[in-house]
Short mmCIF file of C-alpha atoms and ligand atoms in Angstrom, two decimals:
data_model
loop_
_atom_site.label_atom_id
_atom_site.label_comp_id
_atom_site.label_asym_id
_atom_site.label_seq_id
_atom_site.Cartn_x
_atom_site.Cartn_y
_atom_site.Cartn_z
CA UNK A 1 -2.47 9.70 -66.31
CA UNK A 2 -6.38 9.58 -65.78
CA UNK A 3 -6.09 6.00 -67.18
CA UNK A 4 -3.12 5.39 -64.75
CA UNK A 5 -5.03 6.34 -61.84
CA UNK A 6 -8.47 4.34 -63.03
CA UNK A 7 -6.41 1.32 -63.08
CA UNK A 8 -4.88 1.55 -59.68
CA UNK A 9 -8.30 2.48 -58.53
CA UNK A 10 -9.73 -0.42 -59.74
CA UNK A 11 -6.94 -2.67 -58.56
CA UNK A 12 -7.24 -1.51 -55.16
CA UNK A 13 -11.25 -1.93 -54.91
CA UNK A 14 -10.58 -5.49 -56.59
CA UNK A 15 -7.52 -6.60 -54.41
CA UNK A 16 -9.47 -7.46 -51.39
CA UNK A 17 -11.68 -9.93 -53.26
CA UNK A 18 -8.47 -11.50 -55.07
CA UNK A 19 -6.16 -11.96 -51.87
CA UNK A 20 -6.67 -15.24 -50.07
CA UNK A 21 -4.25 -13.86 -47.49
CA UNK A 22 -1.20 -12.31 -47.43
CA UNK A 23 0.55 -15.84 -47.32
CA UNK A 24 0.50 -17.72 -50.55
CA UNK A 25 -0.78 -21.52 -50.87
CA UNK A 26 2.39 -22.51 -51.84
CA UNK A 27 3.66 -21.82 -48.13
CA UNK A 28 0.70 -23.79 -46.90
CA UNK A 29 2.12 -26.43 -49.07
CA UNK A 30 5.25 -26.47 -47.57
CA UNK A 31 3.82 -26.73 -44.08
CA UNK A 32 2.28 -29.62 -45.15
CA UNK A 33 5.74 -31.04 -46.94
CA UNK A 34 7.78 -30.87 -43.67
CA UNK A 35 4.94 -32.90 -41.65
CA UNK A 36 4.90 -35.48 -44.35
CA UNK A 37 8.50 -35.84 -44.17
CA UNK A 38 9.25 -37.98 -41.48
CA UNK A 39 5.62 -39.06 -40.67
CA UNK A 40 4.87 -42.84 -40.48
CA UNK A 41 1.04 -43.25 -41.28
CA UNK A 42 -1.29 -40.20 -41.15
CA UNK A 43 -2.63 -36.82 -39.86
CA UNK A 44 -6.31 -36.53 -39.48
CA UNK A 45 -8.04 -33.18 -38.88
CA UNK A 46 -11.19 -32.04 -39.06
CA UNK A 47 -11.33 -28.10 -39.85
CA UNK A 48 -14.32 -26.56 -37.84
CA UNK A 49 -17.46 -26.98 -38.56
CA UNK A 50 -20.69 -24.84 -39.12
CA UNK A 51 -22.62 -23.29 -36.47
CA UNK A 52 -25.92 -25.38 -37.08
CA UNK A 53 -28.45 -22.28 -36.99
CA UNK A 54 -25.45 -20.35 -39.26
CA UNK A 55 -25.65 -17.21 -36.83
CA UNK A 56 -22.11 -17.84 -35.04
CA UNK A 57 -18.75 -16.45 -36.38
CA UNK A 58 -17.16 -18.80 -37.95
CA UNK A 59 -13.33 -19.62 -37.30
CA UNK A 60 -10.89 -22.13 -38.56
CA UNK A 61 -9.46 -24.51 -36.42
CA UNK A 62 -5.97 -23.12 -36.05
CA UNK A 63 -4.12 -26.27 -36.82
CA UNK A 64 -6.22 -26.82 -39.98
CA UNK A 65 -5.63 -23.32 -40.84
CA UNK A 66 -1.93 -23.34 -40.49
CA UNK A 67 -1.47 -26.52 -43.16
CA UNK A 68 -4.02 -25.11 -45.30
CA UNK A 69 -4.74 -21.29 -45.28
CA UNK A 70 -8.86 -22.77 -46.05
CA UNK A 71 -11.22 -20.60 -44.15
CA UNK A 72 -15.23 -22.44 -45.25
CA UNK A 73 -16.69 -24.63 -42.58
CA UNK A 74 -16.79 -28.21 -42.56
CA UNK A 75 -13.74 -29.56 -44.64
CA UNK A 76 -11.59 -32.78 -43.19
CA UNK A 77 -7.51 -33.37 -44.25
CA UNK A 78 -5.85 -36.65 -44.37
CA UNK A 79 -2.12 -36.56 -44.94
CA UNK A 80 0.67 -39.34 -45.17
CA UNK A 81 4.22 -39.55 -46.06
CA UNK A 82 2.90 -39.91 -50.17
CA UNK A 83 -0.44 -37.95 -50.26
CA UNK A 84 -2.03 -34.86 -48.88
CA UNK A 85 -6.11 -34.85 -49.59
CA UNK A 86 -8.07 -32.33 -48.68
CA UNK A 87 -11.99 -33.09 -48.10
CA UNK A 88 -14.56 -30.68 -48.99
CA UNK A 89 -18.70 -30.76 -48.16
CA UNK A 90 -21.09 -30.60 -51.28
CA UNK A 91 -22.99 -27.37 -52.19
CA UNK A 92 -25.93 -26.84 -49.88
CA UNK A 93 -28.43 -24.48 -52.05
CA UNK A 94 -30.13 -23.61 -48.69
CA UNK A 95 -26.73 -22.90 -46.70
CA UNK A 96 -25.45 -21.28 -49.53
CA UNK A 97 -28.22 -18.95 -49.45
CA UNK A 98 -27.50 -17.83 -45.87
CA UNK A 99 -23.77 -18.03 -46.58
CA UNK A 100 -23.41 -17.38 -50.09
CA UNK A 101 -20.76 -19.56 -52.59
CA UNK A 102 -18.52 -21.76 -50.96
CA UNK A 103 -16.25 -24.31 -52.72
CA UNK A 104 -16.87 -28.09 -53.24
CA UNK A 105 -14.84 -30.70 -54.78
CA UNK A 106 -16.93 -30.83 -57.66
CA UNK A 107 -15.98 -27.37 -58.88
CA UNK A 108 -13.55 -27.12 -61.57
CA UNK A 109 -11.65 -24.35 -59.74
CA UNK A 110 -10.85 -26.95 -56.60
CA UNK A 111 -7.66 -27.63 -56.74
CA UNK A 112 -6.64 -23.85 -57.87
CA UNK A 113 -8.46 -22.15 -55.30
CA UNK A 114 -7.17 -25.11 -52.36
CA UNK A 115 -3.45 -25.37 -53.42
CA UNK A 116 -4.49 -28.99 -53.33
CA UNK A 117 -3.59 -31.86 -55.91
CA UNK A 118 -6.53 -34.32 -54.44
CA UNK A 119 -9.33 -32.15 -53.53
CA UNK A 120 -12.23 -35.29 -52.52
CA UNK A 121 -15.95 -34.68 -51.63
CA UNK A 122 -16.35 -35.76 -47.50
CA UNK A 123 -17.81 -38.80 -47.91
CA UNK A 124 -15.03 -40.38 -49.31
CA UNK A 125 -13.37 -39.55 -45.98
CA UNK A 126 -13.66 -42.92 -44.44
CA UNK A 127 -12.61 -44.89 -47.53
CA UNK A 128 -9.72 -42.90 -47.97
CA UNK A 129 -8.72 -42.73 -44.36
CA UNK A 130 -8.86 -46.79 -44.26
CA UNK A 131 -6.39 -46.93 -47.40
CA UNK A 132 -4.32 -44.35 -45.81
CA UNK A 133 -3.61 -47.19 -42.70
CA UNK A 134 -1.59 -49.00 -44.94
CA UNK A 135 0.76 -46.19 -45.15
CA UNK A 136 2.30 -46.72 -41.06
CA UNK A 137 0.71 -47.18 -37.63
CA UNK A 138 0.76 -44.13 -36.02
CA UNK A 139 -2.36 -42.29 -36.57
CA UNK A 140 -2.71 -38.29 -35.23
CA UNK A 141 -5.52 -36.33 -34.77
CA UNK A 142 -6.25 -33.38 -31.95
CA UNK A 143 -7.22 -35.33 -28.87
CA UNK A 144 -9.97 -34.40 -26.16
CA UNK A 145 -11.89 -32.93 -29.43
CA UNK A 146 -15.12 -33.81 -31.68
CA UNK A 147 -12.43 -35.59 -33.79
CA UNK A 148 -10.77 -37.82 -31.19
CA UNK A 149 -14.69 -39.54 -30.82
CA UNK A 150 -15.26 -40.02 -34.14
CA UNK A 151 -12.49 -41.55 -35.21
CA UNK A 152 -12.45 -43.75 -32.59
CA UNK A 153 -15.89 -45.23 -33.88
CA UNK A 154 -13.65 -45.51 -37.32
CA UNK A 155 -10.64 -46.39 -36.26
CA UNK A 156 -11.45 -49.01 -32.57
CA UNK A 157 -7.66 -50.80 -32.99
CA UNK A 158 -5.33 -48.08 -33.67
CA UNK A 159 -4.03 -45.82 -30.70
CA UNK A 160 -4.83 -42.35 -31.62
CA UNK A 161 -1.25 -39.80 -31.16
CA UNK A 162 -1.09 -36.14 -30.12
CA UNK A 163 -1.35 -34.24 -33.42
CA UNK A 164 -1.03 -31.08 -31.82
CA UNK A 165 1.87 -32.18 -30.31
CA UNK A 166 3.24 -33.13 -33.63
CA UNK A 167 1.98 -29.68 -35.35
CA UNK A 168 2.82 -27.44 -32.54
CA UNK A 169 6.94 -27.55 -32.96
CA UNK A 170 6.16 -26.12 -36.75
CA UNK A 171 4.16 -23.49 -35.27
CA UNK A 172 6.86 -22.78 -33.20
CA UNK A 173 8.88 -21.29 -35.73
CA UNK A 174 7.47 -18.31 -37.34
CA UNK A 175 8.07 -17.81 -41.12
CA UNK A 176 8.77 -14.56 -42.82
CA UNK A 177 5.12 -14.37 -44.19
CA UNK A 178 3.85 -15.18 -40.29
CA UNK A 179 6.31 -12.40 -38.95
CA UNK A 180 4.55 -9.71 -41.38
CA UNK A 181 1.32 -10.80 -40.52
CA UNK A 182 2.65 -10.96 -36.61
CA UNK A 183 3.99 -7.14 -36.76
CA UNK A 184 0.21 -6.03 -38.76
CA UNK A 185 -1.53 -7.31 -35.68
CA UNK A 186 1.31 -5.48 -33.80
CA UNK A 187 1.01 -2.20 -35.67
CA UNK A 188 -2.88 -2.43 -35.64
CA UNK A 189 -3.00 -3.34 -31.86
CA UNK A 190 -0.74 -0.13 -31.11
CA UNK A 191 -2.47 2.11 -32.87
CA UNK A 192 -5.99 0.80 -30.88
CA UNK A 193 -4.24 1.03 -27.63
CA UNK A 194 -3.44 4.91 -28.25
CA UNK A 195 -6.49 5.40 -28.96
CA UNK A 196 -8.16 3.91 -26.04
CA UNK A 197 -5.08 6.26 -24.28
CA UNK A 198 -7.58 9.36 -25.20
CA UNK A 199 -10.76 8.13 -23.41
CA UNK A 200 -8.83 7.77 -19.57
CA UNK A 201 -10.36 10.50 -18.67
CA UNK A 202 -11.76 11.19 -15.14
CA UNK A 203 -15.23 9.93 -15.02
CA UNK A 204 -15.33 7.80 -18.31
CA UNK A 205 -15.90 4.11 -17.99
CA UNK A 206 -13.42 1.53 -19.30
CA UNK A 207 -15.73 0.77 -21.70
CA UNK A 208 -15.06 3.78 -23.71
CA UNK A 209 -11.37 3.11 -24.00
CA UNK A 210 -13.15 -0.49 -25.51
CA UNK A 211 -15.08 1.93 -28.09
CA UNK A 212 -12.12 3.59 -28.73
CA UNK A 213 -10.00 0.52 -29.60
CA UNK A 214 -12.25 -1.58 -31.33
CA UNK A 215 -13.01 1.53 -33.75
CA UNK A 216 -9.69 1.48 -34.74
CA UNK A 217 -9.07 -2.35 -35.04
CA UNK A 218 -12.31 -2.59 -37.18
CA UNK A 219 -11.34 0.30 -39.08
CA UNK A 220 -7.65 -0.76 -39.79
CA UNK A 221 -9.17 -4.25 -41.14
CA UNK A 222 -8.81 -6.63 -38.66
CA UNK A 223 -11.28 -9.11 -38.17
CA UNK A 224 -11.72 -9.06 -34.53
CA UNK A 225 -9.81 -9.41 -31.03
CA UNK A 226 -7.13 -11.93 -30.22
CA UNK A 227 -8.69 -12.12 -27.12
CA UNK A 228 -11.51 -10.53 -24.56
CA UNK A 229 -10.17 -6.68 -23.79
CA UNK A 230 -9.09 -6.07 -20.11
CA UNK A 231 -9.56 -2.69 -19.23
CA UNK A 232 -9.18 -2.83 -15.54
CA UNK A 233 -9.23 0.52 -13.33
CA UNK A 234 -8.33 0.31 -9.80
CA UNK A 235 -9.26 -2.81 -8.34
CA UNK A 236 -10.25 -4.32 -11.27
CA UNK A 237 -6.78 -4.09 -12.73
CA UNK A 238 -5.80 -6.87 -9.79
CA UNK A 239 -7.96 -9.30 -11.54
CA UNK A 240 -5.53 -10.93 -14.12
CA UNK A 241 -8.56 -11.45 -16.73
CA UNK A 242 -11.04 -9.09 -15.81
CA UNK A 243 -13.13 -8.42 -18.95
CA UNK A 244 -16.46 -6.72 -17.58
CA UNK A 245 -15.17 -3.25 -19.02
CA UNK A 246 -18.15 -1.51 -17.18
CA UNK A 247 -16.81 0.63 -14.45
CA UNK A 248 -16.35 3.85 -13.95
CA UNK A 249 -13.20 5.37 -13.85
CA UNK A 250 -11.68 8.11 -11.02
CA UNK A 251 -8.40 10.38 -10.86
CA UNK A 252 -5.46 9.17 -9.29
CA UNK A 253 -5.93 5.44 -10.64
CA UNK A 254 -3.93 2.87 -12.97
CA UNK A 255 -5.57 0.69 -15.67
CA UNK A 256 -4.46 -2.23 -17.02
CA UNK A 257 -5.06 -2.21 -21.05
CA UNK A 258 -4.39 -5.76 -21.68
CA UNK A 259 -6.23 -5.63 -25.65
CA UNK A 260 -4.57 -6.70 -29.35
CA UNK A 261 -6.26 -7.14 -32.49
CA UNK A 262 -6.70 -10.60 -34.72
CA UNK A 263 -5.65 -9.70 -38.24
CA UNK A 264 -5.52 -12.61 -41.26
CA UNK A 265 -6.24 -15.12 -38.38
CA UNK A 266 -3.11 -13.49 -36.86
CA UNK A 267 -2.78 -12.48 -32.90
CA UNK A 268 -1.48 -10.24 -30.81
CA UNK A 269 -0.98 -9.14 -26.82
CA UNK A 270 0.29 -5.75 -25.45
CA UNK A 271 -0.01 -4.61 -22.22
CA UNK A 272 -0.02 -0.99 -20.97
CA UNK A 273 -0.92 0.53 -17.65
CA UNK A 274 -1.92 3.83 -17.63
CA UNK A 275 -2.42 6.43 -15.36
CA UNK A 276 -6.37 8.25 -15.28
CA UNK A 277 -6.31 12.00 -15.24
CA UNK A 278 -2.27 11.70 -16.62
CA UNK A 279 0.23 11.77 -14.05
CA UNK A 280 1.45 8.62 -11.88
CA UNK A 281 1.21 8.86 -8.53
CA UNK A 282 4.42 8.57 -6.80
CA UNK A 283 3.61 4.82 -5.65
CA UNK A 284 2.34 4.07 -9.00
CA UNK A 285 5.22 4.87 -10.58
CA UNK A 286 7.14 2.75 -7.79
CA UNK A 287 5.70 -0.26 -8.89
CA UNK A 288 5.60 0.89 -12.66
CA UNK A 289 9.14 1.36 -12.43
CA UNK A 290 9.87 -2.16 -10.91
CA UNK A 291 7.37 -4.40 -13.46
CA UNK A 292 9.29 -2.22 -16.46
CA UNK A 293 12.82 -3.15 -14.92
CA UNK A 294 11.68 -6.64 -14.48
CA UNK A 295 10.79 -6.83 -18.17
CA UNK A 296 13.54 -4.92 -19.35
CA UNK A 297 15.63 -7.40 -17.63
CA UNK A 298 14.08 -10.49 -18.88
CA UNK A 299 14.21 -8.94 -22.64
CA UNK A 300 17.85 -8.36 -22.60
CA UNK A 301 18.53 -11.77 -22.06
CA UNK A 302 16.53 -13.34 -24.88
CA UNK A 303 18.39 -14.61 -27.54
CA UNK A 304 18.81 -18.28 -29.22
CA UNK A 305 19.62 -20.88 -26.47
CA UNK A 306 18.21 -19.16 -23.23
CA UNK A 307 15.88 -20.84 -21.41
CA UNK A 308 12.57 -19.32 -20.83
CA UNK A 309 11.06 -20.90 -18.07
CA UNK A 310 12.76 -23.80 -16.08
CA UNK A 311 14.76 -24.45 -12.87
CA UNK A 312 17.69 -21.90 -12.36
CA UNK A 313 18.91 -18.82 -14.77
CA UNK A 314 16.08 -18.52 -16.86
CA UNK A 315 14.15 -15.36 -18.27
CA UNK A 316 11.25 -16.13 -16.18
CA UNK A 317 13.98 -16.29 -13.03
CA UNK A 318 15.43 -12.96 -13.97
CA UNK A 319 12.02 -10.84 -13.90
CA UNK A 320 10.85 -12.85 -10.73
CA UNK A 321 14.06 -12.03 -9.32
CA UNK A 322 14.22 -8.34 -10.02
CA UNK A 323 10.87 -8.05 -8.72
CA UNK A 324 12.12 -9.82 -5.30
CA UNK A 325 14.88 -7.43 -5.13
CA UNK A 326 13.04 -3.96 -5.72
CA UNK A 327 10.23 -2.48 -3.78
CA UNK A 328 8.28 -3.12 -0.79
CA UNK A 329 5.05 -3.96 0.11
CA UNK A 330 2.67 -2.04 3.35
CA UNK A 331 4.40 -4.86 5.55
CA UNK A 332 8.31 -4.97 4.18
CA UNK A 333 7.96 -7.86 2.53
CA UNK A 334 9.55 -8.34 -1.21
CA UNK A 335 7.18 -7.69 -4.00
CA UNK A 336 7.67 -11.14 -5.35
CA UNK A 337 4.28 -13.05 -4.63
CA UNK A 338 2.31 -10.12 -6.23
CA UNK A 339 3.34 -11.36 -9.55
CA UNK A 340 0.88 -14.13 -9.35
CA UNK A 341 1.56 -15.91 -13.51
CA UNK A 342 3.93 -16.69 -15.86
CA UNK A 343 6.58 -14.85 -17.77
CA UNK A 344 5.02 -15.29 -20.76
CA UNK A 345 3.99 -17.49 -24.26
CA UNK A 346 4.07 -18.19 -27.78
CA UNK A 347 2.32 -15.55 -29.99
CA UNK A 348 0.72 -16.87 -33.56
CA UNK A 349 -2.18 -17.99 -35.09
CA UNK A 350 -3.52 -18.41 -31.39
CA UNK A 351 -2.65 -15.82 -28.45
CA UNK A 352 -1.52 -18.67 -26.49
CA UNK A 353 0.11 -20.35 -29.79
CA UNK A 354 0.97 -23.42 -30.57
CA UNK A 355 3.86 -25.45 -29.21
CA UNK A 356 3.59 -25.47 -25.36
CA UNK A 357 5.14 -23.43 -22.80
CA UNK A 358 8.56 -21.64 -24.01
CA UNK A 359 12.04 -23.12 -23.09
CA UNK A 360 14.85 -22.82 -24.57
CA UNK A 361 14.48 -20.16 -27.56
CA UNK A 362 15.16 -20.13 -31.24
CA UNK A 363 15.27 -17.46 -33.66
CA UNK A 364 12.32 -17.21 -35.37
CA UNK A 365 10.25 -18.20 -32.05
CA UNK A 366 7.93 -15.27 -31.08
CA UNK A 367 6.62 -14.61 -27.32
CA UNK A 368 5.55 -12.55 -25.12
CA UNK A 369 7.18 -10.88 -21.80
CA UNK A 370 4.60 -10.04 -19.84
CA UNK A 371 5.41 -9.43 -15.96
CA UNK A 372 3.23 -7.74 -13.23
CA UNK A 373 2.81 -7.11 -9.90
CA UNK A 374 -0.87 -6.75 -8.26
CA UNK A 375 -1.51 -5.42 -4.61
CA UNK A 376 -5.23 -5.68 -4.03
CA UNK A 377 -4.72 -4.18 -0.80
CA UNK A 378 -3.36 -0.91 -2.51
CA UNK A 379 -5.96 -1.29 -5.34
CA UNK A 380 -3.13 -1.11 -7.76
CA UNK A 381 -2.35 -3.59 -10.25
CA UNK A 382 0.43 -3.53 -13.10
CA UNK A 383 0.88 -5.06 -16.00
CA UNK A 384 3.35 -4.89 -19.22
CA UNK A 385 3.60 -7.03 -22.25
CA UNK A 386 5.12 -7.08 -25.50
CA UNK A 387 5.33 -9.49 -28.41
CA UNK A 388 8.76 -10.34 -29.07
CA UNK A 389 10.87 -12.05 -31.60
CA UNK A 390 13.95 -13.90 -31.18
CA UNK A 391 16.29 -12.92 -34.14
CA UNK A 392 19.59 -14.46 -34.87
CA UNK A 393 21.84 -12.94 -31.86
CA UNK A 394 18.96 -11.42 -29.67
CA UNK A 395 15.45 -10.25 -29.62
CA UNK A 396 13.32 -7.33 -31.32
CA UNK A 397 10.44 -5.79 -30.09
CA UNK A 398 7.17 -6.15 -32.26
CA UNK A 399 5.11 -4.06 -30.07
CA UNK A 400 7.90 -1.14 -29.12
CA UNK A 401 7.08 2.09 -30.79
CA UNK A 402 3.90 1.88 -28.09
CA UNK A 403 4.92 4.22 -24.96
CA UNK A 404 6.45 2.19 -22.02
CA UNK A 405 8.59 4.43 -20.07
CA UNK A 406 6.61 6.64 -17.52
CA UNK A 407 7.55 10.20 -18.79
CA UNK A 408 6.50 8.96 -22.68
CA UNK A 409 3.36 7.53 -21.12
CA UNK A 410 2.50 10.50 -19.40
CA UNK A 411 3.60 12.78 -22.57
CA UNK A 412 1.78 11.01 -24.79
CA UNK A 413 -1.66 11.15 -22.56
CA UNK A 414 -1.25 15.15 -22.99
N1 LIG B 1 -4.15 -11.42 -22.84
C1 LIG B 1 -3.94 -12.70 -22.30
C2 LIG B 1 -2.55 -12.88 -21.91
O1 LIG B 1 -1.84 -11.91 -21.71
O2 LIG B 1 -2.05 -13.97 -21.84
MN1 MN B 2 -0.14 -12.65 -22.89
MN1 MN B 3 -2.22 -10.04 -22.68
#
């Protein structure tokens, strides 16, 4: 039994150092199979490189990342309809001692540790991408980038394509391995977002409901936020990206928690407006009441085949036209022109993922519904989102055990 438990002990301390991520290189493959399929010449990228004075956090470019899962600075990819290589800088013995280890073409472990056949060193880039010409014209690399420059210096004849706007409609479809990592975020995100809940109090400054979430995001695993927290009280929650986080908050106001983790290079985006001291005033829950019909409204109708956005009888239509049709402002007019964006967007590696603006939906396709209304004039701005998924017949909500109705808002601040 005590040798039973050693081992799982063990195994759990050792886990963390094993797991790449909770996808497996063999689904990075496969990424990288269904863009070779139909491709006539090559994909260029080049993953993100090293902040020079190696202080910065380092990210992957979120393309790179999605064909390959590799996470160290510096590495290039060339793909064509026969070959996938994947370029890798030499050891640096003076980076490496700011960085520690990283991998380099060289190492025997390469191709194990890349899920790559043809792992190259980078300066067989240019060779390689001037054989890989022969393979078609079309040539695509992420435009108005580092990238797009210097392979025009390499490449003067060829007419560079969109390659974001090849990757992005694979991105658009979330895999079962992206959903799990998609409802972690999720799960991670609501737990934050109570927490943050317990700091409302009278007198506190958004910036504790910050402290609050971030404690549990960092302690949960996550790596950082998907995005800059909004924690807007009373006027502030007008301003659609207010991230300041520094003032102080009084009874008798809303604020708009607009906050979601990045696990596993994985995002999220919820939404909650909550009342300070507890208790909705009677016109905040008047215009609580219409943004939560709105999205109510626009949720039912998701399913495969809706349009999103668009002219006439879309889910963006439906909450707009809810809000038009419910409530008043100080002067009669319809609520409609306080709900001053869009309906929402694609959820994934990247808050604003991959693949454009939604319209028309597929299962598998993940989004948010995020409407709002904001009266400056009455100091009271709200806001809810949730991450949704569009299954096979309808839509689930990733982000719904978090409080959304008014009374389990207002129980759950007790
Ligand atoms: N948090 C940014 C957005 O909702 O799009
Ligand atoms: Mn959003
Ligand atoms: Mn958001």
């Amino acid at each position: 039994m005590r040798i039973v438990r050693a081992i799982l002990l063990l195994g759990g301390l050792l886990w963390p150092a094993f797991l790449h991520s909770a996808i497996p290189l063999s689904e990075y493959h496969q990424r990288r199979e269904k863009l070779r399929k139909d491709l006539n010449g090559s994909v260029v990228l080049f993953g993100q490189r090293e902040d020079r004075e190696l202080i910065g956090r380092f990210r992957q470019e979120s393309n790179f990342y999605y064909l390959t899962g590799w996470t160290e600075p510096g590495a290039r990819l060339l793909i064509t309809h026969d070959d996938e290589i994947l370029f890798l800088p030499h050891h640096d013995e003076r980076v490496e001692r700011y960085t520690g280890r990283r991998t380099s073409a060289e190492d025997s472990d390469s191709k194990e540790k890349t899920g790559f056949q043809n792992v190259l060193p980078v300066e067989k880039f240019e060779s390689q991408l001037l054989k890989a010409l022969d393979s078609g014209p079309e040539v695509y690399a992420l435009l108005h980038s580092r990238d797009e420059d210097a392979l025009k210096s390499l490449l003067a004849f060829r007419e560079l394509r969109d390659g974001e706007g090849k990757i992005g409609p694979l991105r658009r479809i979330k895999s079962k391995a992206e959903i799990a990592e998609l409802q972690r975020a999720a799960d991670v995100s609501m737990a934050a977002h109570r927490a943050a809940w317990n700091r409302l109090t009278p007198g506190a400054h958004e910036y504790d409901a910050q402290a609050a979430f971030t404690e549990v995001m960092l302690d949960r695993g996550c790596e950082d936020y998907a995005y800059p927290p909004i924690i807007g009280s009373g006027p502030n929650g007008t301003v659609l990206h207010y991230e300041a986080n520094r003032r102080r908050m009084d009874r008798g106001e809303v604020v708009v928690i607009d906050a979601a983790a990045e696990c596993d290079y994985y995002a999220s985006d919820i939404t909650r407006t909550i009342p300070v001291g507890g208790k909705y005033s009677a016109r905040e829950r008047e215009i609580y009441e219409i943004v939560l019909g709105a999205q109510k409204a626009a949720i039912a109708a998701i399913k495969p085949g809706a349009m999103y956005y668009g002219e006439t009888g879309t889910i963006s239509q439906i909450a707009k036209d809810y809000i038009n049709s419910h409530g008043k402002d100080q002067h009669g007019e319809p609520l409609g022109k306080y709900f001053t964006h869009g309906l929402g967007h694609f959820v994934g590696i990247d808050v604003h993922d991959a693949g454009g603006v939604p319209l028309k939906l597929e299962e598998g396709m993940v989004l948010t519904v995020e409407p709002g209304i904001y009266i400056p004039e009455e100091n009271i701005g709200v806001r809810i989102e949730d991450v949704v998924l569009v299954t096979h017949d309808g839509a689930r909500v990733m982000t719904a055990a978090l409080p959304k109705e008014p009374t389990e808002v207002e129980k759950a601040l007790q």
